[in-house]
Amino acid sequence: MNRIKVLEQAIADRIAAGEVVERPASVVKELVENSLDAQATQILIEVEGAGAALIRVGDDGSGIHPDDVRLAVQRFATSKIATAGDLDAIQSFGFRGEALPSIAAVSVMEIASAPAGAPAGRRLRMEGGEIVAEETIGMPRGTVVTVRQLFFNTPARRKFLKSTAREFSLLIDAINRLALAHPAVSFRVIHEGAEVLRYPPGTAAERVAAVLGEDVSSHTLAFSEDAGGMRASGWLGRLELARGNRRQQYLFVNRRPVHSRLLTGAVERAYQQLLPGGRYPAFVIFLEAPPQRVDVNVHPRKLEVRFDDEHQVFGAVERLVHTVLRRAQLIRAVEPVTVGGGDWLTTSPGTLALGDLPPAVETAPPVEVAASGRLPSMRLLGQVQNTYLVADSADGLILIDQHAAHERVLYERLLRARGRGAADGQVQVTPTPLPLQADAFALLTTHQALLAQLGFDLEPFGDRTVLIRAVPQIAVRASPQRVLADLIAELAEGGKATAAQTLLERLTITTACKTAIKAGDTLGRDQMAALMRDLAQTEDPFTCFHGRPTLITVPLAQLERWFLRH
Amino acid sequence: MWVSCPQTALLKAVQLAGRAISTRTTMPILGYILLETQKDGVKLTATDLELAMQVEVVAEVKQGGQLTLPARILSEIVGNLPPATVEIKAQEGSPQAEISCEASNFEILGLPAGDFPTLPRADAEAIGEIDADVMRMMVNQTIFAVSADETRPFLTGVYVALDGAEAKFVATDGGRLALRKAQLPQAARQKVGVIVPAKAMQELGRALAGVEGRVQLGMAENQLVFIVPGLRVYSRLISGQFPNYQQVIPQEFKQRIRVQTERLLRAVRRASITARDSANVVRLSAKGKKLTLTSNTPEVGKAREEVEVTAEGEPIEAAFNARYLMDCLNNIEADELFFELTGPLSPGAIRPAHHSDYVYVLAPVRVYA
Ligand SMILES: Nc1ncnc2c1ncn2[C@@H]1O[C@H](COP(=O)(O)OP(=O)(O)O)[C@@H](O)[C@H]1O
């Protein structure tokens, strides 16, 4: 351990100013980071009143030289950097020498520390930043920081605290994020005298399972790859883990938990189309980048990072996530049952309406569909409500949304055809006149070229009618008028709609959606088999382009749970 | 009601009538078969309100009456009875019926016969008659071209026209059109042109398999009735104007290819293996004695087929939907045919080489790259 020095004013000024201590969670975060910087292998966190009454963080780390303890609580005193040059290659969590004094200023704080080989340790007691007592004590190697009466002298700050439950959950979240990045370090949290959390040292995978829960971690895809000069590893949540908020997203840059719109955006972009709007993927991602390439000195709480080449990083991360997702089998499992609620029988999807399966007497033998692409082999058993297909597979029961599945097939077909120039158009034996409103007519005629890429051949006829000369080949069984009506609506939206998708993209989606098999269409065995085979050939068989799932599996274990078979 | 009849005849009747039942849960009675006694038999009726099938079985009537029985259960029971005499018995006015045959005895609950939808009164106004065999062929050669587009209901049926001594069945889905003509044994009593829903035509085609003699066509309360001995099929009609199909049929061609149907069919079938993804498109071009078919889906592969033909006129290359081609070739019932082409983007026509009663017009697919 380096000795503590007071930073030169010039360096101190370069460090972004700002308050470190916002709420109990930030205190815990700063203290735990110090313990991690001190190479602790065990960290014990005691909390009372969600941290407002007491926070105590004890570790078995390197400890502080008895003569340095006074320095440690002084502003801009740090052992972690010495020169301005060090700022450009930060390896540790702390480096500002700001945390301890900031915490001490707003609480009644005690710091006790003993380094290795020292005969005794030193304890310092402070109130509102003033040292009120100092003594030599006997203690094992390590550091214990006790923070009482947080914000006792800043009532305004105290008022801004949220409910105890909320503050506590933020506090636990802060610990979880650090614990994820340090699986070899054991963590224990004691709240109001009771142990609420214990993470034994283990592998990264064990830690993820411990922090996120088995139910979650078993629905993830582990990866470890190179991404644009960085090393990326972690776990991507399968689609069923997606939620309406981003709380299940854990990002780390060089083992430091960070928030980054850039990185989150890149990951979510890769998930786009796989998830419906408003649903966010779950993930734990560790990026290792050379320290010169990232700047963590953006935010006083060090939650944000900046990269030297954001564009490049965004692209690399998006590609990486894309690759991991595209090589996996992504059939959604019925959502994991939340244990402990006791009401799982009603909250789990017991809505499976299988009651209307046709009677067994009339069913023909099931259709075998061999494993292909990313789909497992399955035996198609039939159709439910003329809307879903049911299949048996080694993993359990598979349910397929026939419309979503066919949408996916047609969409990719159109995309490929567009890539070749334009989609095939079935010429009509005689052109069908389509009378239109003036505005619709104008839209269709100005966008004739776009529509031609989808296979339409439209010819203005008079000033209010177009002749449909050809329709997209994929739409021959559907109603060209209906498809056109929806395309007109899409065209009317024009540039107003989602900028992320081009007009042509939206037209492609609409065409696929409107020509696909609908819910309610009766499918013959051959049609079902063909649909599954076509789906297996697609690049993204698991979702339609609206992000809704095409297939869901009910794992055997789930079936057993439903039938109380254990 | 008390009747007895042979199991085999009853089973056939139950199965035939049962094709018209509907499983619409909103009207449970549509899942039932109405049984009514007649002079020397019993009449079975089932309907989904669009189509009704009425089948007569010769039976010994010991006591007249009517009742309804659930179609599926009735068909299962009768199907599993030994080939002997079946007796059906019910108290007047009671919905409960007893079915017995040798050592088997069932008691089945029906619904009140009075709830069964009424059909047009039996006497239809006769229009004309067609040979059952010919009619079946007319159905088979047109039905596949019917459209599924509910926004254009007038394309979702087969246009049936009788005029003088000629009958015509026409169907189109926009991309193709099938027209089958036939000479009537006698001139039609009246001129009609109606659109019959595809389902009725399909069931009619099925029901006519194996039927000999003539089918009488009649009109009753705006329904078309097809009558053969022992069977009546009633169909609701689709309102609307069927497109002017005459103008669709090409009057001339630039190239005419004469080919054996079977050879062409096999070649198309094989070529379509590599055409599935790219919307099933097969390209054709003929020169002299050789017709070449190709298909290509970059993600799947390519195929090339050569067929011996006689081609005359200027060579034209056009792409067609393989499904469209096969539908026609599978049903044309001609050993040899003419394939007439007018241009890469203009409709072509397929006609049997030896008669002019059938023409199938199909528009090409506009392909890129
Ligand atoms: N748990 C601990 N174990 C060992 N040393 C510590 C611990 N906490 C703080 N220190 C020492 O006190 C110094 C000041 O800490 P702090 O005010 O948090 O600033 P920073 O962590 O930014 O250096 C650190 O640089 C470190 O040397």
CSV table of N, CA and C and ligand atoms in Angstrom, one decimal, chain A residues 1 4 31 34-35 37-38 59 62-64 72 77-80 94-101 143, ligand 1:
chain,number,residue,atom,x,y,z
A,1,MET,N,0.8,-1.2,0.0
A,1,MET,CA,0.0,0.0,0.0
A,1,MET,C,0.9,1.3,0.0
A,4,ILE,N,-0.3,7.8,2.0
A,4,ILE,CA,-1.2,8.8,1.5
A,4,ILE,C,-0.5,10.2,1.4
A,31,LEU,N,-17.7,3.2,0.3
A,31,LEU,CA,-16.9,2.5,1.3
A,31,LEU,C,-16.6,1.1,0.8
A,34,ASN,N,-13.7,1.3,-1.6
A,34,ASN,CA,-12.4,1.5,-0.8
A,34,ASN,C,-11.9,0.1,-0.4
A,35,SER,N,-12.9,-0.7,0.1
A,35,SER,CA,-12.5,-2.0,0.6
A,35,SER,C,-11.9,-2.9,-0.6
A,37,ASP,N,-10.6,-1.7,-3.3
A,37,ASP,CA,-9.3,-1.1,-3.7
A,37,ASP,C,-8.2,-1.6,-2.8
A,38,ALA,N,-8.6,-1.9,-1.5
A,38,ALA,CA,-7.6,-2.4,-0.5
A,38,ALA,C,-7.5,-3.9,-0.6
A,59,ASP,N,-13.7,-4.6,6.4
A,59,ASP,CA,-13.0,-5.5,5.4
A,59,ASP,C,-11.7,-6.1,6.0
A,62,SER,N,-5.9,-4.2,3.0
A,62,SER,CA,-4.6,-3.8,3.4
A,62,SER,C,-4.5,-3.0,4.7
A,63,GLY,N,-5.6,-2.3,5.0
A,63,GLY,CA,-5.5,-1.4,6.1
A,63,GLY,C,-4.7,-0.1,5.8
A,64,ILE,N,-4.8,0.8,6.8
A,64,ILE,CA,-4.1,2.1,6.6
A,64,ILE,C,-3.0,2.2,7.7
A,72,ALA,N,-6.3,10.2,5.7
A,72,ALA,CA,-7.3,9.6,4.8
A,72,ALA,C,-8.6,10.3,4.9
A,77,ALA,N,-6.9,13.6,-0.3
A,77,ALA,CA,-5.8,12.8,0.1
A,77,ALA,C,-6.0,11.4,-0.4
A,78,THR,N,-5.1,10.8,-1.1
A,78,THR,CA,-5.3,9.5,-1.7
A,78,THR,C,-4.0,8.8,-1.8
A,79,SER,N,-4.1,7.5,-1.8
A,79,SER,CA,-2.9,6.7,-2.0
A,79,SER,C,-2.9,6.1,-3.4
A,80,LYS,N,-3.9,6.5,-4.2
A,80,LYS,CA,-4.2,5.7,-5.4
A,80,LYS,C,-3.6,6.4,-6.6
A,94,GLY,N,-11.3,4.3,-6.3
A,94,GLY,CA,-11.1,5.6,-5.8
A,94,GLY,C,-9.9,6.3,-6.4
A,95,PHE,N,-9.8,7.5,-6.4
A,95,PHE,CA,-8.6,8.3,-6.9
A,95,PHE,C,-8.7,9.7,-6.6
A,96,ARG,N,-9.9,10.1,-6.0
A,96,ARG,CA,-10.1,11.5,-5.8
A,96,ARG,C,-9.7,11.9,-4.4
A,97,GLY,N,-9.6,11.0,-3.5
A,97,GLY,CA,-9.4,11.3,-2.1
A,97,GLY,C,-10.5,12.2,-1.5
A,98,GLU,N,-11.7,11.9,-1.9
A,98,GLU,CA,-12.8,12.8,-1.6
A,98,GLU,C,-13.9,12.1,-0.8
A,99,ALA,N,-13.9,10.8,-0.9
A,99,ALA,CA,-15.1,10.1,-0.3
A,99,ALA,C,-15.1,10.1,1.2
A,100,LEU,N,-14.1,9.7,1.9
A,100,LEU,CA,-14.1,9.7,3.3
A,100,LEU,C,-14.4,11.1,3.9
A,101,PRO,N,-13.7,12.2,3.5
A,101,PRO,CA,-14.0,13.5,4.0
A,101,PRO,C,-15.4,13.9,3.7
A,143,THR,N,-10.0,-2.6,7.8
A,143,THR,CA,-10.5,-1.3,8.0
A,143,THR,C,-12.0,-1.5,8.3
C,1,LIG,N1,-11.1,0.3,3.5
C,1,LIG,C1,-9.9,0.8,3.3
C,1,LIG,N2,-8.8,0.1,3.3
C,1,LIG,C2,-7.6,0.6,3.1
C,1,LIG,N3,-7.4,1.9,2.9
C,1,LIG,C3,-8.4,2.7,2.8
C,1,LIG,C4,-9.7,2.3,3.0
C,1,LIG,N4,-10.6,3.3,2.9
C,1,LIG,C5,-9.9,4.4,2.6
C,1,LIG,N5,-8.6,4.1,2.6
C,1,LIG,C6,-7.5,5.0,2.3
C,1,LIG,O1,-7.9,6.3,2.4
C,1,LIG,C7,-7.7,7.1,1.3
C,1,LIG,C8,-8.8,8.1,1.1
C,1,LIG,O2,-10.0,7.5,0.8
C,1,LIG,P1,-11.1,8.2,0.0
C,1,LIG,O3,-11.4,9.5,0.8
C,1,LIG,O4,-12.2,7.3,-0.1
C,1,LIG,O5,-10.5,8.6,-1.3
C,1,LIG,P2,-10.1,7.7,-2.6
C,1,LIG,O6,-10.6,6.3,-2.4
C,1,LIG,O7,-10.6,8.4,-3.7
C,1,LIG,O8,-8.5,7.6,-2.6
C,1,LIG,C9,-7.6,6.1,0.2
C,1,LIG,O9,-6.8,6.5,-0.9
C,1,LIG,C10,-6.9,4.9,0.9
C,1,LIG,O10,-5.5,5.0,0.9
